[in-house]
């Protein structure tokens, strides 16, 4: 578990997650899995592609989640 990745869905996050939030989480994940804070030049392309793909998957996940319960309801 990467401790610096935060939950991006309501009610843990009161507002909708932004592209920056999703990309930051994806970057932290790739850093943790790869073991590199910043990749060497010869690994940069695959590193960045992984961040992009994980950010996209995060967006699909958050768009598809249905959060139920009183805590998930947005004020009118």
CSV table of N, CA and C in Angstrom, one decimal:
chain,number,residue,atom,x,y,z
A,1,UNK,N,0.9,-1.2,0.0
A,1,UNK,CA,0.0,0.0,0.0
A,1,UNK,C,0.9,1.2,0.0
A,2,UNK,N,0.6,2.1,-0.9
A,2,UNK,CA,1.4,3.4,-0.9
A,2,UNK,C,0.6,4.4,-0.1
A,3,UNK,N,1.2,4.7,1.0
A,3,UNK,CA,0.5,5.5,2.0
A,3,UNK,C,0.1,6.9,1.6
A,4,UNK,N,0.8,7.4,0.5
A,4,UNK,CA,0.6,8.8,0.1
A,4,UNK,C,-0.6,8.9,-0.9
A,5,UNK,N,-1.1,7.7,-1.4
A,5,UNK,CA,-2.2,7.8,-2.3
A,5,UNK,C,-3.5,7.9,-1.4
A,6,UNK,N,-4.3,8.9,-1.7
A,6,UNK,CA,-5.5,9.1,-0.9
A,6,UNK,C,-6.7,8.6,-1.6
A,7,UNK,N,-7.8,8.3,-0.9
A,7,UNK,CA,-9.1,7.9,-1.5
A,7,UNK,C,-9.6,9.0,-2.3
A,8,UNK,N,-10.1,8.8,-3.5
A,8,UNK,CA,-10.5,9.8,-4.4
A,8,UNK,C,-12.0,9.8,-4.6
A,9,UNK,N,-12.8,9.0,-3.9
A,9,UNK,CA,-14.2,9.0,-4.1
A,9,UNK,C,-14.9,9.6,-2.8
A,10,UNK,N,-16.1,10.0,-3.1
A,10,UNK,CA,-16.9,10.5,-1.9
A,10,UNK,C,-17.3,9.3,-1.0
A,11,UNK,N,-17.5,9.5,0.2
A,11,UNK,CA,-17.4,10.8,1.0
A,11,UNK,C,-16.0,11.1,1.5
A,12,UNK,N,-15.0,10.2,1.2
A,12,UNK,CA,-13.7,10.5,1.7
A,12,UNK,C,-13.1,11.8,1.1
A,13,UNK,N,-13.5,12.1,-0.1
A,13,UNK,CA,-13.1,13.4,-0.8
A,13,UNK,C,-14.4,14.1,-1.1
A,14,UNK,N,-14.7,15.2,-0.4
A,14,UNK,CA,-16.0,15.9,-0.6
A,14,UNK,C,-16.3,16.4,-2.0
A,15,UNK,N,-15.3,16.8,-2.7
A,15,UNK,CA,-15.5,17.3,-4.1
A,15,UNK,C,-15.1,16.2,-5.0
A,16,UNK,N,-15.4,16.3,-6.3
A,16,UNK,CA,-15.0,15.4,-7.3
A,16,UNK,C,-13.5,15.4,-7.5
A,17,UNK,N,-12.9,14.3,-7.7
A,17,UNK,CA,-11.5,14.2,-7.9
A,17,UNK,C,-11.2,14.8,-9.3
A,18,UNK,N,-10.1,15.6,-9.3
A,18,UNK,CA,-9.6,16.2,-10.5
A,18,UNK,C,-8.7,15.4,-11.3
A,19,UNK,N,-8.4,15.8,-12.5
A,19,UNK,CA,-7.4,15.1,-13.3
A,19,UNK,C,-6.0,15.1,-12.6
A,20,UNK,N,-5.7,16.2,-11.9
A,20,UNK,CA,-4.4,16.3,-11.2
A,20,UNK,C,-4.4,15.3,-10.0
A,21,UNK,N,-5.6,15.1,-9.3
A,21,UNK,CA,-5.6,14.2,-8.2
A,21,UNK,C,-5.4,12.7,-8.7
A,22,UNK,N,-6.0,12.4,-9.9
A,22,UNK,CA,-5.9,11.1,-10.4
A,22,UNK,C,-4.5,10.8,-10.9
A,23,UNK,N,-3.9,11.8,-11.6
A,23,UNK,CA,-2.5,11.6,-12.1
A,23,UNK,C,-1.5,11.5,-10.9
A,24,UNK,N,-1.7,12.3,-9.8
A,24,UNK,CA,-0.8,12.2,-8.7
A,24,UNK,C,-0.9,10.8,-8.0
A,25,UNK,N,-2.1,10.3,-7.9
A,25,UNK,CA,-2.2,8.9,-7.4
A,25,UNK,C,-1.6,7.9,-8.3
A,26,UNK,N,-1.8,8.0,-9.6
A,26,UNK,CA,-1.1,7.1,-10.5
A,26,UNK,C,0.4,7.2,-10.5
A,27,UNK,N,0.9,8.4,-10.4
A,27,UNK,CA,2.4,8.6,-10.3
A,27,UNK,C,2.9,7.9,-9.0
A,28,UNK,N,2.2,8.1,-7.9
A,28,UNK,CA,2.7,7.4,-6.6
A,28,UNK,C,2.7,5.9,-6.8
A,29,UNK,N,1.6,5.4,-7.4
A,29,UNK,CA,1.5,4.0,-7.6
A,29,UNK,C,2.7,3.4,-8.4
A,30,UNK,N,3.0,4.1,-9.6
A,30,UNK,CA,4.0,3.7,-10.5
A,30,UNK,C,5.4,3.8,-9.8
A,31,UNK,N,5.6,4.8,-9.0
A,31,UNK,CA,6.8,5.0,-8.3
A,31,UNK,C,7.0,3.8,-7.3
A,32,UNK,N,6.0,3.5,-6.6
A,32,UNK,CA,6.0,2.4,-5.6
A,32,UNK,C,6.3,1.1,-6.3
A,33,UNK,N,5.6,0.8,-7.3
A,33,UNK,CA,5.7,-0.5,-8.0
A,33,UNK,C,7.1,-0.7,-8.7
A,34,UNK,N,7.5,0.4,-9.3
A,34,UNK,CA,8.8,0.3,-10.1
A,34,UNK,C,10.0,0.4,-9.2
A,35,UNK,N,9.8,1.1,-8.0
A,35,UNK,CA,10.9,1.3,-7.1
A,35,UNK,C,11.8,2.5,-7.5
A,36,UNK,N,11.3,3.3,-8.5
A,36,UNK,CA,12.0,4.5,-9.0
A,36,UNK,C,11.2,5.7,-8.6
A,37,UNK,N,11.8,6.7,-8.0
A,37,UNK,CA,11.1,8.0,-7.8
A,37,UNK,C,11.0,8.7,-9.2
A,38,UNK,N,12.1,8.7,-9.9
A,38,UNK,CA,12.2,9.3,-11.2
A,38,UNK,C,13.0,8.3,-12.1
A,39,UNK,N,12.4,7.9,-13.2
A,39,UNK,CA,13.1,6.9,-14.1
A,39,UNK,C,14.3,7.4,-14.8
A,40,UNK,N,15.2,6.5,-15.1
A,40,UNK,CA,16.3,6.9,-16.0
A,40,UNK,C,15.7,7.2,-17.4
A,41,UNK,N,16.5,7.9,-18.2
A,41,UNK,CA,16.0,8.3,-19.5
A,41,UNK,C,15.5,7.1,-20.3
A,42,UNK,N,16.3,6.0,-20.2
A,42,UNK,CA,15.9,4.9,-21.1
A,42,UNK,C,14.6,4.2,-20.6
A,43,UNK,N,14.1,4.5,-19.4
A,43,UNK,CA,12.8,4.0,-18.9
A,43,UNK,C,11.7,5.0,-18.8
A,44,UNK,N,12.0,6.3,-19.2
A,44,UNK,CA,11.0,7.3,-19.1
A,44,UNK,C,9.7,7.1,-19.8
A,45,UNK,N,9.8,6.6,-21.1
A,45,UNK,CA,8.6,6.4,-21.9
A,45,UNK,C,7.7,5.4,-21.3
A,46,UNK,N,8.2,4.2,-20.9
A,46,UNK,CA,7.4,3.2,-20.3
A,46,UNK,C,6.8,3.7,-18.9
A,47,UNK,N,7.6,4.4,-18.2
A,47,UNK,CA,7.1,5.0,-16.9
A,47,UNK,C,6.0,5.9,-17.1
A,48,UNK,N,6.1,6.9,-18.0
A,48,UNK,CA,5.1,7.8,-18.3
A,48,UNK,C,3.8,7.2,-18.8
A,49,UNK,N,4.0,6.2,-19.7
A,49,UNK,CA,2.9,5.5,-20.3
A,49,UNK,C,2.1,4.8,-19.2
A,50,UNK,N,2.8,4.2,-18.2
A,50,UNK,CA,2.1,3.5,-17.1
A,50,UNK,C,1.3,4.5,-16.3
A,51,UNK,N,1.9,5.6,-16.0
A,51,UNK,CA,1.2,6.7,-15.3
A,51,UNK,C,-0.1,7.1,-16.0
A,52,UNK,N,0.0,7.3,-17.3
A,52,UNK,CA,-1.2,7.7,-18.1
A,52,UNK,C,-2.2,6.6,-18.1
A,53,UNK,N,-1.8,5.4,-18.2
A,53,UNK,CA,-2.8,4.3,-18.3
A,53,UNK,C,-3.5,4.1,-16.9
A,54,UNK,N,-2.7,4.2,-15.9
A,54,UNK,CA,-3.3,4.1,-14.5
A,54,UNK,C,-4.2,5.2,-14.2
A,55,UNK,N,-3.9,6.4,-14.6
A,55,UNK,CA,-4.8,7.6,-14.4
A,55,UNK,C,-6.1,7.4,-15.2
A,56,UNK,N,-6.0,6.9,-16.4
A,56,UNK,CA,-7.2,6.6,-17.2
A,56,UNK,C,-8.0,5.5,-16.5
A,57,UNK,N,-7.4,4.5,-16.0
A,57,UNK,CA,-8.2,3.4,-15.4
A,57,UNK,C,-8.8,4.0,-14.1
A,58,UNK,N,-8.2,4.8,-13.4
A,58,UNK,CA,-8.7,5.5,-12.2
A,58,UNK,C,-10.0,6.3,-12.6
A,59,UNK,N,-9.9,7.0,-13.7
A,59,UNK,CA,-11.0,7.8,-14.1
A,59,UNK,C,-12.2,6.9,-14.5
A,60,UNK,N,-12.0,5.8,-15.2
A,60,UNK,CA,-13.0,4.9,-15.5
A,60,UNK,C,-13.6,4.3,-14.2
A,61,UNK,N,-12.8,3.9,-13.3
A,61,UNK,CA,-13.3,3.4,-12.0
A,61,UNK,C,-14.2,4.4,-11.3
A,62,UNK,N,-13.7,5.6,-11.1
A,62,UNK,CA,-14.4,6.6,-10.3
A,62,UNK,C,-15.7,7.0,-11.1
A,63,UNK,N,-15.7,7.1,-12.4
A,63,UNK,CA,-16.9,7.4,-13.1
A,63,UNK,C,-18.0,6.3,-13.0
A,64,UNK,N,-17.5,5.0,-12.8
A,64,UNK,CA,-18.4,3.9,-12.8
A,64,UNK,C,-18.9,3.6,-11.4
A,65,UNK,N,-18.3,4.1,-10.4
A,65,UNK,CA,-18.7,3.7,-9.0
A,65,UNK,C,-20.0,4.4,-8.6
A,66,UNK,N,-20.8,3.6,-7.9
A,66,UNK,CA,-22.1,4.1,-7.4
A,66,UNK,C,-22.0,4.1,-5.9
A,67,UNK,N,-21.8,5.2,-5.3
A,67,UNK,CA,-21.7,5.3,-3.8
A,67,UNK,C,-23.0,5.5,-3.2
A,68,UNK,N,-23.4,4.6,-2.3
A,68,UNK,CA,-24.7,4.7,-1.7
A,68,UNK,C,-24.6,5.1,-0.3
A,69,UNK,N,-25.7,5.6,0.3
A,69,UNK,CA,-25.8,5.9,1.7
A,69,UNK,C,-25.8,7.4,1.9
A,70,UNK,N,-26.3,7.8,3.1
A,70,UNK,CA,-26.5,9.2,3.5
A,70,UNK,C,-25.2,10.0,3.4
A,71,UNK,N,-24.1,9.4,3.7
A,71,UNK,CA,-22.8,10.1,3.7
A,71,UNK,C,-22.3,10.4,2.3
A,72,UNK,N,-22.8,9.7,1.3
A,72,UNK,CA,-22.4,9.9,-0.1
A,72,UNK,C,-23.2,11.0,-0.8
A,73,UNK,N,-24.4,11.3,-0.2
A,73,UNK,CA,-25.3,12.3,-0.8
A,73,UNK,C,-24.7,13.7,-0.8
A,74,UNK,N,-24.8,14.4,-1.9
A,74,UNK,CA,-24.4,15.7,-2.0
A,74,UNK,C,-25.5,16.7,-1.5
A,75,UNK,N,-25.2,17.7,-0.9
A,75,UNK,CA,-26.2,18.7,-0.4
A,75,UNK,C,-26.9,19.3,-1.6
A,76,UNK,N,-28.2,19.6,-1.5
A,76,UNK,CA,-29.0,20.2,-2.6
A,76,UNK,C,-28.7,21.6,-2.7
